[in-house]
Short mmCIF file of C-alpha atoms in Angstrom, two decimals:
data_model
loop_
_atom_site.label_atom_id
_atom_site.label_comp_id
_atom_site.label_asym_id
_atom_site.label_seq_id
_atom_site.Cartn_x
_atom_site.Cartn_y
_atom_site.Cartn_z
CA UNK A 1 0.00 0.00 0.00
CA UNK A 2 1.41 3.42 -0.94
CA UNK A 3 1.87 6.07 1.71
CA UNK A 4 -0.80 8.24 0.07
CA UNK A 5 -3.36 5.43 0.08
CA UNK A 6 -2.47 4.48 3.65
CA UNK A 7 -2.82 8.11 4.79
CA UNK A 8 -6.21 8.40 3.08
CA UNK A 9 -7.40 5.26 4.84
CA UNK A 10 -6.22 6.52 8.24
CA UNK A 11 -7.73 9.96 7.54
CA UNK A 12 -11.14 8.49 6.72
CA UNK A 13 -11.09 6.19 9.75
CA UNK A 14 -10.08 8.88 12.25
CA UNK A 15 -12.43 11.53 10.89
CA UNK A 16 -15.29 9.02 11.12
CA UNK A 17 -14.42 8.48 14.80
CA UNK A 18 -14.31 12.25 15.38
CA UNK A 19 -17.63 12.68 13.55
CA UNK A 20 -19.15 9.99 15.80
CA UNK A 21 -18.42 12.00 18.95
CA UNK A 22 -21.53 13.57 20.43
CA UNK A 23 -21.80 17.36 20.21
CA UNK A 24 -21.65 17.46 24.02
CA UNK A 25 -18.39 15.47 24.06
CA UNK A 26 -16.87 17.83 21.49
CA UNK A 27 -17.90 20.89 23.52
CA UNK A 28 -16.56 19.42 26.77
CA UNK A 29 -13.36 18.32 25.04
CA UNK A 30 -12.86 21.76 23.51
CA UNK A 31 -13.30 23.46 26.89
CA UNK A 32 -10.87 21.00 28.49
CA UNK A 33 -8.26 22.19 25.98
CA UNK A 34 -8.42 25.66 27.57
CA UNK A 35 -7.68 24.09 30.96
CA UNK A 36 -4.75 22.07 29.57
CA UNK A 37 -3.00 24.71 27.48
CA UNK A 38 -4.52 28.10 28.24
CA UNK A 39 -1.78 29.00 30.70
CA UNK A 40 0.75 26.27 29.91
CA UNK A 41 1.64 27.31 26.38
CA UNK A 42 4.55 29.70 26.74
CA UNK A 43 4.65 32.89 24.68
CA UNK A 44 5.42 36.57 25.13
CA UNK A 45 2.85 39.36 24.77
CA UNK A 46 2.58 40.33 21.11
CA UNK A 47 3.19 36.78 19.88
CA UNK A 48 1.10 36.06 16.78
CA UNK A 49 -0.99 32.91 17.17
CA UNK A 50 -3.00 31.46 14.32
CA UNK A 51 -6.07 29.49 15.31
CA UNK A 52 -9.10 28.49 13.25
CA UNK A 53 -12.87 28.63 13.33
CA UNK A 54 -14.13 25.04 13.57
CA UNK A 55 -15.61 23.28 10.56
CA UNK A 56 -17.36 19.93 10.53
CA UNK A 57 -16.58 18.10 13.79
CA UNK A 58 -13.32 19.92 14.67
CA UNK A 59 -12.58 21.05 18.20
CA UNK A 60 -13.87 24.55 18.87
CA UNK A 61 -10.77 26.44 19.99
CA UNK A 62 -12.39 29.88 20.07
CA UNK A 63 -12.43 29.87 23.92
CA UNK A 64 -8.73 28.92 23.91
CA UNK A 65 -7.93 31.70 21.45
CA UNK A 66 -9.88 34.20 23.58
CA UNK A 67 -7.80 33.14 26.58
CA UNK A 68 -4.59 33.61 24.62
CA UNK A 69 -5.78 37.13 23.72
CA UNK A 70 -6.17 37.95 27.44
CA UNK A 71 -2.52 36.90 27.84
CA UNK A 72 -1.44 39.38 25.17
CA UNK A 73 -1.39 37.29 21.99
CA UNK A 74 -2.23 38.79 18.61
CA UNK A 75 -4.60 36.40 16.87
CA UNK A 76 -5.05 35.51 13.24
CA UNK A 77 -6.97 32.97 11.20
CA UNK A 78 -6.03 31.12 8.02
CA UNK A 79 -7.76 32.30 4.87
CA UNK A 80 -7.87 30.00 1.85
CA UNK A 81 -7.11 32.11 -1.24
CA UNK A 82 -7.18 29.25 -3.72
CA UNK A 83 -6.49 25.52 -3.88
CA UNK A 84 -2.78 26.19 -3.35
CA UNK A 85 -2.53 29.09 -0.93
CA UNK A 86 -3.57 30.13 2.54
CA UNK A 87 -2.56 33.35 4.27
CA UNK A 88 -3.12 34.44 7.86
CA UNK A 89 -5.26 37.52 8.52
CA UNK A 90 -5.40 39.31 11.86
CA UNK A 91 -8.47 38.66 14.00
CA UNK A 92 -9.33 41.93 15.75
CA UNK A 93 -12.02 42.24 18.42
CA UNK A 94 -15.23 43.53 16.88
CA UNK A 95 -14.13 43.05 13.27
CA UNK A 96 -16.47 40.89 11.19
CA UNK A 97 -15.55 37.44 9.99
CA UNK A 98 -16.70 36.27 6.58
CA UNK A 99 -16.84 33.09 4.56
CA UNK A 100 -13.35 32.65 3.15
CA UNK A 101 -13.66 29.56 0.98
CA UNK A 102 -13.53 25.79 1.37
CA UNK A 103 -15.98 25.95 4.30
CA UNK A 104 -13.77 28.25 6.38
CA UNK A 105 -14.47 31.56 8.11
CA UNK A 106 -12.00 34.35 8.72
CA UNK A 107 -11.28 38.07 8.62
CA UNK A 108 -12.01 39.95 5.41
CA UNK A 109 -9.63 41.51 2.93
CA UNK A 110 -9.24 44.67 5.05
CA UNK A 111 -7.46 42.70 7.81
CA UNK A 112 -3.68 42.78 8.12
CA UNK A 113 -1.78 39.73 6.85
CA UNK A 114 0.50 38.32 9.57
CA UNK A 115 3.19 35.66 9.87
CA UNK A 116 2.22 33.47 12.85
CA UNK A 117 4.75 32.57 15.54
CA UNK A 118 2.52 29.71 16.69
CA UNK A 119 0.19 27.70 14.44
CA UNK A 120 -2.73 25.81 15.99
CA UNK A 121 -3.21 23.18 13.30
CA UNK A 122 -6.38 21.16 12.71
CA UNK A 123 -5.71 17.61 11.54
CA UNK A 124 -7.28 14.24 10.89
CA UNK A 125 -4.75 11.97 12.66
CA UNK A 126 -1.52 12.10 14.65
CA UNK A 127 0.93 9.74 16.33
CA UNK A 128 3.08 9.86 19.47
CA UNK A 129 6.11 11.06 17.47
CA UNK A 130 4.30 14.22 16.34
CA UNK A 131 3.61 13.16 12.78
CA UNK A 132 0.26 14.29 11.47
CA UNK A 133 -2.14 13.67 8.65
CA UNK A 134 -4.01 16.74 7.48
CA UNK A 135 -7.09 16.87 5.32
CA UNK A 136 -5.23 15.99 2.15
CA UNK A 137 -5.01 19.35 0.38
CA UNK A 138 -1.57 20.30 1.74
CA UNK A 139 -2.55 23.88 2.63
CA UNK A 140 -0.66 23.95 5.92
CA UNK A 141 2.39 22.17 4.48
CA UNK A 142 2.71 24.82 1.76
CA UNK A 143 2.05 27.68 4.20
CA UNK A 144 4.74 26.36 6.56
CA UNK A 145 7.16 26.05 3.63
CA UNK A 146 6.46 29.67 2.60
CA UNK A 147 7.02 30.89 6.17
CA UNK A 148 10.30 28.95 6.41
CA UNK A 149 11.45 30.36 3.05
CA UNK A 150 11.08 33.82 4.60
CA UNK A 151 13.14 32.75 7.63
CA UNK A 152 10.16 32.27 9.93
CA UNK A 153 9.80 28.98 11.86
CA UNK A 154 6.46 28.89 13.71
CA UNK A 155 5.80 26.39 16.50
CA UNK A 156 3.26 23.83 15.30
CA UNK A 157 0.64 22.63 17.74
CA UNK A 158 -1.81 20.03 16.51
CA UNK A 159 -5.41 20.30 17.68
CA UNK A 160 -7.33 17.03 17.82
CA UNK A 161 -9.40 14.72 19.98
CA UNK A 162 -7.89 11.60 21.55
CA UNK A 163 -9.78 9.35 19.12
CA UNK A 164 -7.62 10.77 16.31
CA UNK A 165 -4.39 9.29 17.65
CA UNK A 166 -2.93 6.32 15.79
CA UNK A 167 0.04 4.07 16.53
CA UNK A 168 2.04 5.37 13.58
CA UNK A 169 1.59 7.85 10.75
CA UNK A 170 3.38 6.91 7.50
CA UNK A 171 5.63 9.99 7.46
CA UNK A 172 7.30 11.08 4.26
CA UNK A 173 10.51 13.15 3.98
CA UNK A 174 8.59 16.37 3.17
CA UNK A 175 6.22 16.01 6.16
CA UNK A 176 6.72 18.54 8.95
CA UNK A 177 6.32 17.13 12.46
CA UNK A 178 4.35 18.89 15.18
CA UNK A 179 6.05 20.50 18.17
CA UNK A 180 3.11 19.57 20.41
CA UNK A 181 -0.41 18.14 20.40
CA UNK A 182 -3.42 19.40 22.36
CA UNK A 183 -6.37 17.09 22.99
CA UNK A 184 -9.11 16.91 25.57
CA UNK A 185 -6.86 14.82 27.82
CA UNK A 186 -3.79 17.04 27.79
CA UNK A 187 -1.03 19.07 26.18
CA UNK A 188 1.99 17.01 25.05
CA UNK A 189 5.29 18.36 23.80
CA UNK A 190 7.18 16.22 21.31
CA UNK A 191 10.93 15.74 21.52
CA UNK A 192 12.77 17.19 18.53
CA UNK A 193 14.36 14.58 16.29
CA UNK A 194 18.14 15.03 16.12
#
């Protein structure tokens, strides 16, 4: 089985498990994430943190993002420009959010474009080594590559529910590992590979 086929199979399986969670379990799990990482994630005031508005059965990290704002973070959201590109627009209190394509919501064109220092990354599956499987379009992989090309290396924190963990993700050389994972049961840092 090729890595791509294996990843697709894992993606479908883990997203089905996430979809099967009750709405109440997703809400409780999302709120637990604030307890686990709201004060534990280290950053200085002014740090730019990219979150996301939930789609489908994703964790709702809006309470977590609001908490980070009270600690001095500048927030932004990914905006899908086309099938190849996402950018990160600043999320300012009181500014409207609009439909931004591919089922996502984010700030409009008037918002400043920022380079995040920390990326809260939605995903379909992850393993204990910090490898992840996204949704298959490669948006985050390309965005991370563009940031790195400009000399910017954001910390990558996966956002998932426990049911999305697998024993092993078939990682490929171009895959970028997570620095940490946040689920309803805790916040885990991954050891860098040397």
